[in-house]
Coordinates of N, CA and C and ligand atoms in Angstrom, one line a residue:
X1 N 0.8 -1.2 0.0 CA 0.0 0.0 0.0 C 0.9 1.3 0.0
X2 N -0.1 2.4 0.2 CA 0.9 3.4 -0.1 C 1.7 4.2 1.5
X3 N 2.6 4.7 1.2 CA 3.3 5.8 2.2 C 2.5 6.5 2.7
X4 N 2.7 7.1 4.1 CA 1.8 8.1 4.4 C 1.9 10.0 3.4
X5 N 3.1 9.9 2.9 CA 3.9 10.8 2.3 C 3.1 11.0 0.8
X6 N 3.2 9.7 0.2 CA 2.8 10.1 -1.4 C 1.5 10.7 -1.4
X7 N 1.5 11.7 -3.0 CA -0.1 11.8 -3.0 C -1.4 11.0 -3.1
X8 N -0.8 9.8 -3.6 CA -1.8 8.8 -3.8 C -2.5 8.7 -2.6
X9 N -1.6 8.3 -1.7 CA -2.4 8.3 -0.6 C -3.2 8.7 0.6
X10 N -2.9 10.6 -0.4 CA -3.4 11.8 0.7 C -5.0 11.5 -0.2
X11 N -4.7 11.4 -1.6 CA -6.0 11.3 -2.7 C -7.1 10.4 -1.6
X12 N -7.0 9.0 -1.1 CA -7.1 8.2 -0.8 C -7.9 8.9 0.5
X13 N -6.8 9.2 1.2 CA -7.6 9.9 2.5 C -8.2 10.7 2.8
X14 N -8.9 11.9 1.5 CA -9.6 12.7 1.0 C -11.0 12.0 1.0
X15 N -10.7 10.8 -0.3 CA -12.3 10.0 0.0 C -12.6 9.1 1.0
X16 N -12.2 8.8 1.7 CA -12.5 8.1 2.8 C -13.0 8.9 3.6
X17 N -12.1 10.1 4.2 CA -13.2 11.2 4.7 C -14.5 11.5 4.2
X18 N -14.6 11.5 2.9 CA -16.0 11.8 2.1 C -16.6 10.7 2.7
X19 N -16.5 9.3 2.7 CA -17.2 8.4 2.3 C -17.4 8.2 3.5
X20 N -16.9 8.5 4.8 CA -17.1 8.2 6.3 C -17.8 9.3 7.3
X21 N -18.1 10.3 6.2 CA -18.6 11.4 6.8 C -20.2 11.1 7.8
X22 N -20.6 10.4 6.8 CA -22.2 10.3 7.2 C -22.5 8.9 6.4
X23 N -22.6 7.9 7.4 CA -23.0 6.2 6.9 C -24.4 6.5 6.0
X24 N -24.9 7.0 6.1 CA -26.2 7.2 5.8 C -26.4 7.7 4.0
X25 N -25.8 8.8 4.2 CA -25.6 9.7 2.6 C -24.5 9.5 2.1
X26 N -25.1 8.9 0.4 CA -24.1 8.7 -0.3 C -23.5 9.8 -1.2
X27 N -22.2 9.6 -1.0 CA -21.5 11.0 -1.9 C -22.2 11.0 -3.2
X28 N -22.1 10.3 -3.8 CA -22.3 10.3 -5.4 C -24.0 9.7 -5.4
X29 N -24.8 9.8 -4.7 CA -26.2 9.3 -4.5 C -26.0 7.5 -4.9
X30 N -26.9 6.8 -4.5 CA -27.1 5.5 -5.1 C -27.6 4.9 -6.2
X31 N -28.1 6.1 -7.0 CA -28.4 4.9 -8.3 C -27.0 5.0 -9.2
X32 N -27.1 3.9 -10.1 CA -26.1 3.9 -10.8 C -25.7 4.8 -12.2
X33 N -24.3 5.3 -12.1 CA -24.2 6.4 -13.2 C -24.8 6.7 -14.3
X34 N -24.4 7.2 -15.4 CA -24.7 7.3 -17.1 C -24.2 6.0 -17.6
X35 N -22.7 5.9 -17.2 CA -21.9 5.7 -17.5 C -22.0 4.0 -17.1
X36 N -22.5 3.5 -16.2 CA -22.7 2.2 -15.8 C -23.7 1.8 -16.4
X37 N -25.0 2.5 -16.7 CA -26.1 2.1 -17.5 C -25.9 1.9 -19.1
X38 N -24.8 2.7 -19.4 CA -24.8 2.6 -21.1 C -24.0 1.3 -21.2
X39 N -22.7 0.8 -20.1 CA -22.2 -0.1 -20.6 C -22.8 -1.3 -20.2
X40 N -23.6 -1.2 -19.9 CA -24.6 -3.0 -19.3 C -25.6 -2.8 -20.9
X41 N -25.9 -1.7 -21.2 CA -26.7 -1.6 -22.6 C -25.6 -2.1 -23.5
X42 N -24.5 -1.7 -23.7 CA -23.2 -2.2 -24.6 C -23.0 -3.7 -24.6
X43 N -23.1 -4.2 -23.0 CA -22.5 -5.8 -22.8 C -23.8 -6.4 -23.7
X44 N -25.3 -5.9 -23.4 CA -26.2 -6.7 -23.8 C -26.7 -6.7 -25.5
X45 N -25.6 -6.1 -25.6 CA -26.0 -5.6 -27.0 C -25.0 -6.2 -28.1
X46 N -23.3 -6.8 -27.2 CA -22.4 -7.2 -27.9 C -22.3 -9.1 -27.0
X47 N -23.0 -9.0 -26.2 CA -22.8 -10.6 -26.1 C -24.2 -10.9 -25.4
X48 N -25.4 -10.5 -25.6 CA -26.9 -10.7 -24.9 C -27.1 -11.2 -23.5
X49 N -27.7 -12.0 -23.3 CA -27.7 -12.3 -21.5 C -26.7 -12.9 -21.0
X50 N -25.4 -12.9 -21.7 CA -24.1 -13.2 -20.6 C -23.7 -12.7 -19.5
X51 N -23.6 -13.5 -18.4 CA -23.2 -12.9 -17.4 C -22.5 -12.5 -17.4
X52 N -21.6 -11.0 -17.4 CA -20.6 -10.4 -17.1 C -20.1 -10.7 -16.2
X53 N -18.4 -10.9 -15.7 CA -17.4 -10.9 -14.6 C -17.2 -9.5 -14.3
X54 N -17.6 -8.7 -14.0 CA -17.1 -7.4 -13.9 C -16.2 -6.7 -12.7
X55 N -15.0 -6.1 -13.2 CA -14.6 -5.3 -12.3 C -14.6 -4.3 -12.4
X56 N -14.8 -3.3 -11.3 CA -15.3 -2.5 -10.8 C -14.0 -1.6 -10.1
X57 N -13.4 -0.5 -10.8 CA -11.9 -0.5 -10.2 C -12.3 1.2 -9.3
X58 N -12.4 1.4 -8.1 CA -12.0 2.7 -7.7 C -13.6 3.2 -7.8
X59 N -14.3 1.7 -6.8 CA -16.1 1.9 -6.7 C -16.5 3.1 -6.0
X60 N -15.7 3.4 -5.5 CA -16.2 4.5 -4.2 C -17.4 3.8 -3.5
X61 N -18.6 4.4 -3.3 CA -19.4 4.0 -2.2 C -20.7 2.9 -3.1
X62 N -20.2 2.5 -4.2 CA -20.7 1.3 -5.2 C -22.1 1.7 -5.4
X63 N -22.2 2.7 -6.0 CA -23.5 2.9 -7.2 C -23.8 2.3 -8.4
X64 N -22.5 2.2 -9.0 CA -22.5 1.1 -10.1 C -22.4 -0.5 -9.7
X65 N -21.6 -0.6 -8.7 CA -21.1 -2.0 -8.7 C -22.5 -3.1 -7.7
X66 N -22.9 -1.8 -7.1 CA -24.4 -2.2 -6.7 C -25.4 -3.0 -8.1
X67 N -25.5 -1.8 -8.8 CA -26.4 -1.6 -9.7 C -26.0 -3.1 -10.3
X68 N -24.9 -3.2 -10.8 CA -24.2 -4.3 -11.8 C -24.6 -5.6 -11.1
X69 N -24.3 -5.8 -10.2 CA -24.8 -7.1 -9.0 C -26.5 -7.5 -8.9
X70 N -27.2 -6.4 -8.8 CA -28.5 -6.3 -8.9 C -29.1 -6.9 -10.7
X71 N -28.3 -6.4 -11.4 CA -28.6 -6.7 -12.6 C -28.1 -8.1 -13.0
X72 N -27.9 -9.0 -11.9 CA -27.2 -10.1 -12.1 C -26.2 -10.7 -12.8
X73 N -24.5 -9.6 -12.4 CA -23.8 -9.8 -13.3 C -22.9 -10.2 -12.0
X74 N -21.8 -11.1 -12.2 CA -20.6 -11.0 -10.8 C -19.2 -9.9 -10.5
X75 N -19.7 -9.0 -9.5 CA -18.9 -8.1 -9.6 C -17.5 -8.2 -8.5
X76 N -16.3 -7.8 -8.8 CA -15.4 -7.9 -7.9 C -15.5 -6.0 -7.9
X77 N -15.6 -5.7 -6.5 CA -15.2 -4.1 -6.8 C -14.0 -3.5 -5.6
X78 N -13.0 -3.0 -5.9 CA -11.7 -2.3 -5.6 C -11.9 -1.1 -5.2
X79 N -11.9 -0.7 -3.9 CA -11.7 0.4 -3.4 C -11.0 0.5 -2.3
X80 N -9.8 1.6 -2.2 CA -9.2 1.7 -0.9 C -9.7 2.2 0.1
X81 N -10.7 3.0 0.3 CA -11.0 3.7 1.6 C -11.8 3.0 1.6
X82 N -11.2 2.1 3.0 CA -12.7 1.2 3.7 C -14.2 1.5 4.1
X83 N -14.5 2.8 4.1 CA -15.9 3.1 4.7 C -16.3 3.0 2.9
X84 N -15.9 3.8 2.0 CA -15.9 3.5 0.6 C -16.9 1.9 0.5
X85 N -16.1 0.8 0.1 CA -16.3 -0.3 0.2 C -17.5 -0.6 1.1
X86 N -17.2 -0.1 2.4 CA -18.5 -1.3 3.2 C -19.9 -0.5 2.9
X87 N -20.0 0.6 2.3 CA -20.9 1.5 2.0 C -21.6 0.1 0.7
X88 N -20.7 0.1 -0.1 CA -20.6 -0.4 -1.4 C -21.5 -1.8 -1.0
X89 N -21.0 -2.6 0.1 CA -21.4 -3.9 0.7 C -23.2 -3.7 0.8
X90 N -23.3 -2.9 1.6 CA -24.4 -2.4 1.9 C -25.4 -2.4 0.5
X91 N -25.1 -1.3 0.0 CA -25.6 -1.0 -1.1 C -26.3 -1.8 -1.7
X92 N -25.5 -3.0 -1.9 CA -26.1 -4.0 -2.8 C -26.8 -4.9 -2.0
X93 N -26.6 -5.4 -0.8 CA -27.5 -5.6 0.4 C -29.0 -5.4 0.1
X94 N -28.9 -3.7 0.4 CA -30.3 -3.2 0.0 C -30.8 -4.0 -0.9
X95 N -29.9 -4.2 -2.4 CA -30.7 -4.3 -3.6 C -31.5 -5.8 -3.7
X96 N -30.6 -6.5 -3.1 CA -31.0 -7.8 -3.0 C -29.9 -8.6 -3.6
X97 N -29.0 -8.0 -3.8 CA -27.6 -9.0 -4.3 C -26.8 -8.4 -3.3
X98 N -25.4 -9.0 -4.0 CA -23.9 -8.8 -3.4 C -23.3 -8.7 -4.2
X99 N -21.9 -7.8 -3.8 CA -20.9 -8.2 -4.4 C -20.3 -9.4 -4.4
X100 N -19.3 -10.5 -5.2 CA -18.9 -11.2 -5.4 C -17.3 -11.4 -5.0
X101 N -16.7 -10.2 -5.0 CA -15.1 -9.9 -3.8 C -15.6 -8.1 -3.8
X102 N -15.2 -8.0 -2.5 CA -14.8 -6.4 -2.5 C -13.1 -6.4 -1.9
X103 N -12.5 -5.9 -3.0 CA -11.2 -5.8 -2.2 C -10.6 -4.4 -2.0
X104 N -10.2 -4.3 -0.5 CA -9.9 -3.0 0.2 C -8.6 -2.6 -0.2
X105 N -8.1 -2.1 -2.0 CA -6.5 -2.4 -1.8 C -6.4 -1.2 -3.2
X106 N -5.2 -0.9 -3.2 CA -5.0 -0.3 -4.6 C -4.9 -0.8 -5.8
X107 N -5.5 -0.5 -6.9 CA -6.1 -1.0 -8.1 C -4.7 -1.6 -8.6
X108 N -3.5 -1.1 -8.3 CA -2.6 -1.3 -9.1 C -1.7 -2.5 -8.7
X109 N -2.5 -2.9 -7.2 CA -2.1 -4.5 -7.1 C -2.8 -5.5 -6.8
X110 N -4.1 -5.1 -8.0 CA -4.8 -6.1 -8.0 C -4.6 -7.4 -9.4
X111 N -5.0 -8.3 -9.6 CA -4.7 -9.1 -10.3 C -5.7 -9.0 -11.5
X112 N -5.8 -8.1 -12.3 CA -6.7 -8.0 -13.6 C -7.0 -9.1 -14.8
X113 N -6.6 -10.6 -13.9 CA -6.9 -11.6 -15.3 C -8.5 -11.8 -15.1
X114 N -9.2 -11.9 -15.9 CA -10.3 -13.1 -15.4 C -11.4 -12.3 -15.2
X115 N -11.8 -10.9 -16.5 CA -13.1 -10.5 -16.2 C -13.4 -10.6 -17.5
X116 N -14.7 -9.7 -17.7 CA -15.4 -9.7 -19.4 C -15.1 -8.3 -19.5
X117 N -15.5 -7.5 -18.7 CA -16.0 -5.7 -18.2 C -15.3 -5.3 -17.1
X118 N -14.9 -4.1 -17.9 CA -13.5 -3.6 -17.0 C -14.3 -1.9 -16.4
X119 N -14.8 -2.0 -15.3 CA -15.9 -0.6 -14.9 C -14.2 0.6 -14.2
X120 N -14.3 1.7 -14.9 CA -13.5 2.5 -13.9 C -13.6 3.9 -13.8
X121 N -14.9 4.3 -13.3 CA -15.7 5.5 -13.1 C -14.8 6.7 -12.6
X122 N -14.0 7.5 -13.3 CA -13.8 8.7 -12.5 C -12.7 8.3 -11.3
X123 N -12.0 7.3 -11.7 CA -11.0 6.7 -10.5 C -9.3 6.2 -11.4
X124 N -9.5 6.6 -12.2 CA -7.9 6.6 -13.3 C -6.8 7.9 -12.9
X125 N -7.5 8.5 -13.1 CA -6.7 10.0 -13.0 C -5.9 9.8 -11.7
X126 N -6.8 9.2 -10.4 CA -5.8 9.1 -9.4 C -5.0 8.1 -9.1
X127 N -4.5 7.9 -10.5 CA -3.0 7.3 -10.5 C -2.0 8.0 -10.9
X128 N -2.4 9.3 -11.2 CA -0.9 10.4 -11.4 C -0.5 9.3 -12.6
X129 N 1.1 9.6 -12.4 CA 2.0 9.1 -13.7 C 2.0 7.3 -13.7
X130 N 1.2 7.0 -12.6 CA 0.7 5.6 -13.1 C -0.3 5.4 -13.9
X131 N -1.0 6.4 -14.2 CA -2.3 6.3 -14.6 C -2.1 5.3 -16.5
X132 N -1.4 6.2 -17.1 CA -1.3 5.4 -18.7 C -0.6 3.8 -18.8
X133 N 0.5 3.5 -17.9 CA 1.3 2.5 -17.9 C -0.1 1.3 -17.5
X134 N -0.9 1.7 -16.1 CA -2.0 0.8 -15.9 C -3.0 0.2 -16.7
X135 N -3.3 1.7 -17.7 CA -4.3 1.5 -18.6 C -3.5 0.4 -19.8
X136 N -2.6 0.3 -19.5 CA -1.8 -0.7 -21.0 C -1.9 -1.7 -20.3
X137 N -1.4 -1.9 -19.4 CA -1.7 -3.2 -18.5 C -3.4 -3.7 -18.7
X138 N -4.2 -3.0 -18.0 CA -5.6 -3.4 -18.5 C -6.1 -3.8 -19.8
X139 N -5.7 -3.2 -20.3 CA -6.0 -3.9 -22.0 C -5.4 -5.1 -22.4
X140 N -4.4 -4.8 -22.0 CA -3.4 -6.4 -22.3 C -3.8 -7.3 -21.3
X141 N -4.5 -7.8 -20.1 CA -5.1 -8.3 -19.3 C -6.5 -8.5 -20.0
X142 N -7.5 -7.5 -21.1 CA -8.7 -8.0 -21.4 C -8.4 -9.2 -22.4
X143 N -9.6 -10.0 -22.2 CA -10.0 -10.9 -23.2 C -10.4 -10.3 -24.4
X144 N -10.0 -11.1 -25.8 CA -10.7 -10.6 -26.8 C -12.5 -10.7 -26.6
X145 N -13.0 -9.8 -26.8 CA -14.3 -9.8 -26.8 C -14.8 -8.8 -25.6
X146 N -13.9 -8.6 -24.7 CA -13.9 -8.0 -23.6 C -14.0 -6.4 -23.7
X147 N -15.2 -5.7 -22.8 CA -15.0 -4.6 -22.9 C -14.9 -3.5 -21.6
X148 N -14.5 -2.5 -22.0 CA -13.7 -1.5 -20.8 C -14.8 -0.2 -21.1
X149 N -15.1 0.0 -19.6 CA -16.1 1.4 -19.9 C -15.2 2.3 -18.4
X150 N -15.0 3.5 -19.4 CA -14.1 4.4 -18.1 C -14.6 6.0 -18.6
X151 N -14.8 6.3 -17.4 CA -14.9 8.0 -17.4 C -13.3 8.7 -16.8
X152 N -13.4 9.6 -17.3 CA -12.2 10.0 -16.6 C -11.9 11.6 -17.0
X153 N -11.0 12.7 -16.0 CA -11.4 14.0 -15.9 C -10.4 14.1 -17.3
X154 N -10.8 15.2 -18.2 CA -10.0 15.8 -19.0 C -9.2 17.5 -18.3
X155 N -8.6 17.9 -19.6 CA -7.6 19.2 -19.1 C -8.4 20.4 -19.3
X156 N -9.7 20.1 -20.0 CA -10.2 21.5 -20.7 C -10.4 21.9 -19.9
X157 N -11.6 21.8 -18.2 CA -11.7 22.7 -17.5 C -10.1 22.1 -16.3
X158 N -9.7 21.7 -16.5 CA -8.6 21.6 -15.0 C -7.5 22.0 -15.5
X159 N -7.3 22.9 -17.1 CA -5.8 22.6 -17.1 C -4.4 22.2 -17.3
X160 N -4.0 22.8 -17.7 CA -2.6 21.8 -18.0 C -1.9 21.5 -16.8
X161 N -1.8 22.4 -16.2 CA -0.9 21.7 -14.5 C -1.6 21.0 -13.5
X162 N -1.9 19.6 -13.9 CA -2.9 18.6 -12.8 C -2.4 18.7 -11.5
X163 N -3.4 18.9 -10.7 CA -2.7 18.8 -9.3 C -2.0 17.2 -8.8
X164 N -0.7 17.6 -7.9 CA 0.0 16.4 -7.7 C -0.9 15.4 -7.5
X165 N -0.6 14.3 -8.5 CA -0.9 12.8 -8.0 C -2.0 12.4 -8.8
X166 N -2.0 13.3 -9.8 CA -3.6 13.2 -10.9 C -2.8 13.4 -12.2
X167 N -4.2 12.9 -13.0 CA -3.4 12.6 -14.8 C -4.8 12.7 -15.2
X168 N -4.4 14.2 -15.9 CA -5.4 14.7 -16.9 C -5.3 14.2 -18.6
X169 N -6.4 13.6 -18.8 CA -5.9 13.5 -20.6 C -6.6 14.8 -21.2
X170 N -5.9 15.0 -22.6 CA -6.3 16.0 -23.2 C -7.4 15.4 -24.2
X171 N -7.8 16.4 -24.6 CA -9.0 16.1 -25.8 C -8.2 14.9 -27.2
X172 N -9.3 14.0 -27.0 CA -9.3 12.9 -27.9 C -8.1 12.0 -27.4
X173 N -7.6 12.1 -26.3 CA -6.4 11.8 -25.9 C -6.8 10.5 -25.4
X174 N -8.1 10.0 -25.2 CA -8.3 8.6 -24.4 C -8.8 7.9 -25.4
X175 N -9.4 7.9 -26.4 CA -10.0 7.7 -27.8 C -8.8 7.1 -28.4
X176 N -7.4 8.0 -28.6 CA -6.6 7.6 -28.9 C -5.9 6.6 -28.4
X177 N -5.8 6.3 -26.8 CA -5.5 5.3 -26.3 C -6.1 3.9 -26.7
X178 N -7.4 3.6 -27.4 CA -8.4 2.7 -28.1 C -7.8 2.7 -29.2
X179 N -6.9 3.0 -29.9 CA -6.8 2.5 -31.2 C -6.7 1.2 -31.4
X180 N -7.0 0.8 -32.5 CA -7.5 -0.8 -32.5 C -8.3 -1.3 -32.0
X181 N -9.3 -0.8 -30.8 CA -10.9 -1.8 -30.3 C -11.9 -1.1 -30.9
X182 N -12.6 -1.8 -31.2 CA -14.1 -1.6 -31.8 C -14.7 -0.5 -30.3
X183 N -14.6 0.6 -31.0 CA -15.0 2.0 -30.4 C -16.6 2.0 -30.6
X184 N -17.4 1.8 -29.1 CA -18.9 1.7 -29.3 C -19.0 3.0 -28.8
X185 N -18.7 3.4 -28.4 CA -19.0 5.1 -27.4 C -17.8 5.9 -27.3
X186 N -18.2 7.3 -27.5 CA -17.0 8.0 -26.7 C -17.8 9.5 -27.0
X187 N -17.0 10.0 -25.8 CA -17.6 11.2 -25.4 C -17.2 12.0 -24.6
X188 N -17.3 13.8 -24.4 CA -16.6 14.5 -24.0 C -17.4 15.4 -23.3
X189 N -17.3 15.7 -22.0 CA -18.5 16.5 -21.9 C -18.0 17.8 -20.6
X190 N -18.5 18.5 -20.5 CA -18.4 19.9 -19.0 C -20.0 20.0 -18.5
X191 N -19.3 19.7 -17.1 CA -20.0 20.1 -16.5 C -20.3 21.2 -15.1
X192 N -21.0 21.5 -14.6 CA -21.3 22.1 -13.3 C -21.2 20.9 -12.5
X193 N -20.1 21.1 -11.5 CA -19.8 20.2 -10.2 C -20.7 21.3 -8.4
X194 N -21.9 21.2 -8.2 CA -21.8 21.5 -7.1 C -20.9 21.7 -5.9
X195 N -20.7 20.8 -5.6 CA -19.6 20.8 -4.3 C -18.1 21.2 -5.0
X196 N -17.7 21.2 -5.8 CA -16.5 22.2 -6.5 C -17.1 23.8 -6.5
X197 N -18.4 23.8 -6.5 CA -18.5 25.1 -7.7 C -17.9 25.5 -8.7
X198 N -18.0 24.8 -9.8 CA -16.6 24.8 -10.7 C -17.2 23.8 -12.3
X199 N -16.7 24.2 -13.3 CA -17.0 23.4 -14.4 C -16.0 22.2 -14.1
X200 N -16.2 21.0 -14.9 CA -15.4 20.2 -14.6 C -15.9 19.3 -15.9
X201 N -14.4 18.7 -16.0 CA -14.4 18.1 -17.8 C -14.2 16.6 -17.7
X202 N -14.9 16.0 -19.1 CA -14.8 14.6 -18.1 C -14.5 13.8 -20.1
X203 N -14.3 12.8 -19.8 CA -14.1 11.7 -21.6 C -14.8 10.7 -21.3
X204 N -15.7 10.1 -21.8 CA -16.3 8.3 -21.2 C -15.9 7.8 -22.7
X205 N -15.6 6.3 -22.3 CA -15.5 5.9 -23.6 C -16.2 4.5 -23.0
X206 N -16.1 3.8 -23.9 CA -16.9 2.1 -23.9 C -16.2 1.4 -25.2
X207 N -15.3 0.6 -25.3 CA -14.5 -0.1 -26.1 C -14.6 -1.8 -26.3
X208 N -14.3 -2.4 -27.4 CA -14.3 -3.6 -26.9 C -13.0 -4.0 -27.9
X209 N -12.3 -4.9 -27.1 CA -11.3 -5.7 -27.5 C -11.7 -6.5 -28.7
X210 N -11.2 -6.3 -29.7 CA -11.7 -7.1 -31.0 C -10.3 -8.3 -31.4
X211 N -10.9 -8.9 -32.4 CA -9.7 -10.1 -32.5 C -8.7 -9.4 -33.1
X212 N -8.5 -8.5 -33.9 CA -7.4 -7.9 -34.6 C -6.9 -6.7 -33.3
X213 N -7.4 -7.2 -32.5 CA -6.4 -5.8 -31.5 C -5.2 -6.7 -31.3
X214 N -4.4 -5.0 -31.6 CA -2.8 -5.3 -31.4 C -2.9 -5.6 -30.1
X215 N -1.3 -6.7 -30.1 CA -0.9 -7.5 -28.5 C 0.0 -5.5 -27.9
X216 N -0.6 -5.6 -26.8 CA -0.3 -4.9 -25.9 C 1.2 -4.6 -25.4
X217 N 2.4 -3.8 -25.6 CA 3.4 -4.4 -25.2 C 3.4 -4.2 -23.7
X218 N 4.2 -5.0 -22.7 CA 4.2 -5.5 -21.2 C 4.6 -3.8 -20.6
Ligands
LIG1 C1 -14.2 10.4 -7.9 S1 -14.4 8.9 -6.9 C2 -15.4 7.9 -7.9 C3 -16.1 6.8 -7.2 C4 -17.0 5.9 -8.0 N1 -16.3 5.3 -9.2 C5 -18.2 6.6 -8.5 O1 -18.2 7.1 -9.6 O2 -19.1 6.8 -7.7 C6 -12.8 8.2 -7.1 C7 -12.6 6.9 -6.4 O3 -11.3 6.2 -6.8 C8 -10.8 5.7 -5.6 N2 -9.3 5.5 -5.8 C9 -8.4 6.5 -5.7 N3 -7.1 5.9 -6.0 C10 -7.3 4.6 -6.1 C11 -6.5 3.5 -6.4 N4 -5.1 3.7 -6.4 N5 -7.0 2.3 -6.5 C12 -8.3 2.1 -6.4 N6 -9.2 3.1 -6.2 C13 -8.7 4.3 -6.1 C14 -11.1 6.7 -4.5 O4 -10.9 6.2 -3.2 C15 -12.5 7.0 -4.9 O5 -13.4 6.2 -4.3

């Protein structure tokens, strides 16, 4: 895990504060994103009622990874701040399912073989200059057929100088990371963040690993 020193793990101790502020209220509300609902329309649309393996990388307090579980798919979801996760546990409690593993650990040592759907909502960026090396890892870890749905902050409203411990892509910059997968979605959008007061810039994409995708180098 991380040092008490790096950013990663000030990032870390930022949402856990969020997520342990009040057991009750969820930061990000509990139903499931845009972004969670378009890619369960994608899975059903590129492989019909298969059950998805899904992971769920950087769930925060599991709106999606709920939602995913309820929808009867088997989710493993990754989150470091433990109140994060047991929120997440809950969650799906409510729904009438479960998650399938919740692991309390950082994404970057988790073991990525062995899913269909790669979920990573707004939780990439806080890998700083790990952020691109991982995303190559994750692709080269998908199965052909396998698809990745990630949001993630752009530079338009944050800028060129990301604050320490964060990794902004620029326009068309994640798109381009997809060359070679059959590109089902992608998209760019600003918005009004409440609790920032502030626009804030975001890219979703939804991809799937096709048989002609180039081998990944390690
Ligand atoms: C902006 S929140 C998004 C949470 C959730 N995906 C959602 O959309 O509701 C970012 C999440 O990424 C998690 N995170 C940050 N660094 C991480 C890491 N190295 N590994 C796994 N998760 C991480 C944070 O703890 C936080 O829960």
């Amino acid at each position: 895990m991380h040092d008490g020193a790096d950013p990663c793990s000030r990032l870390i101790g930022h949402w856990e504060e969020r997520f342990a502020e009040d057991a009750e209220t969820y930061f990000f509300g509990k139903e499931p994103s845009a972004l969670g609902r378009l890619a369960l329309r994608f899975w059903k649309l590129c492989r019909g009622d298969d059950t998805a393996r899904i992971l769920d990388l950087g769930c925060g307090e599991g709106r999606d990874a709920a939602w995913f579980a309820e929808q009867g798919h088997r989710v493993t979801a990754v989150e470091p701040a433990p109140s994060g996760l047991a929120k997440a546990h809950r969650l799906a409690e409510e729904r009438g399912a479960r998650l399938e593993t919740g692991l309390c650990c950082d994404m970057l040592e988790v073991d990525l073989a062995g899913y269909d759907l790669y979920f990573a909502g707004n939780s990439l960026n806080l890998l700083g200059r790990s952020c691109l090396p991982f995303l190559r890892r994750l692709r080269a870890a998908t199965p052909r057929g396998g698809l990745h749905a990630v949001r993630i902050a752009t530079r338009e409203s944050w800028g060129p100088d990301p604050r320490p411990g964060h990794y902004r892509f620029d326009h068309n910059e994640l798109k381009h990371e997809y060359r070679g997968w059959r590109l089902l979605y992608y998209g760019e959008d600003l918005i009004y963040v409440p609790h920032l007061d502030r626009l804030a810039s975001f890219a979703d994409i939804i991809a799937q690993k096709t048989r002609g995708a180039a081998r990944e180098p390690d």
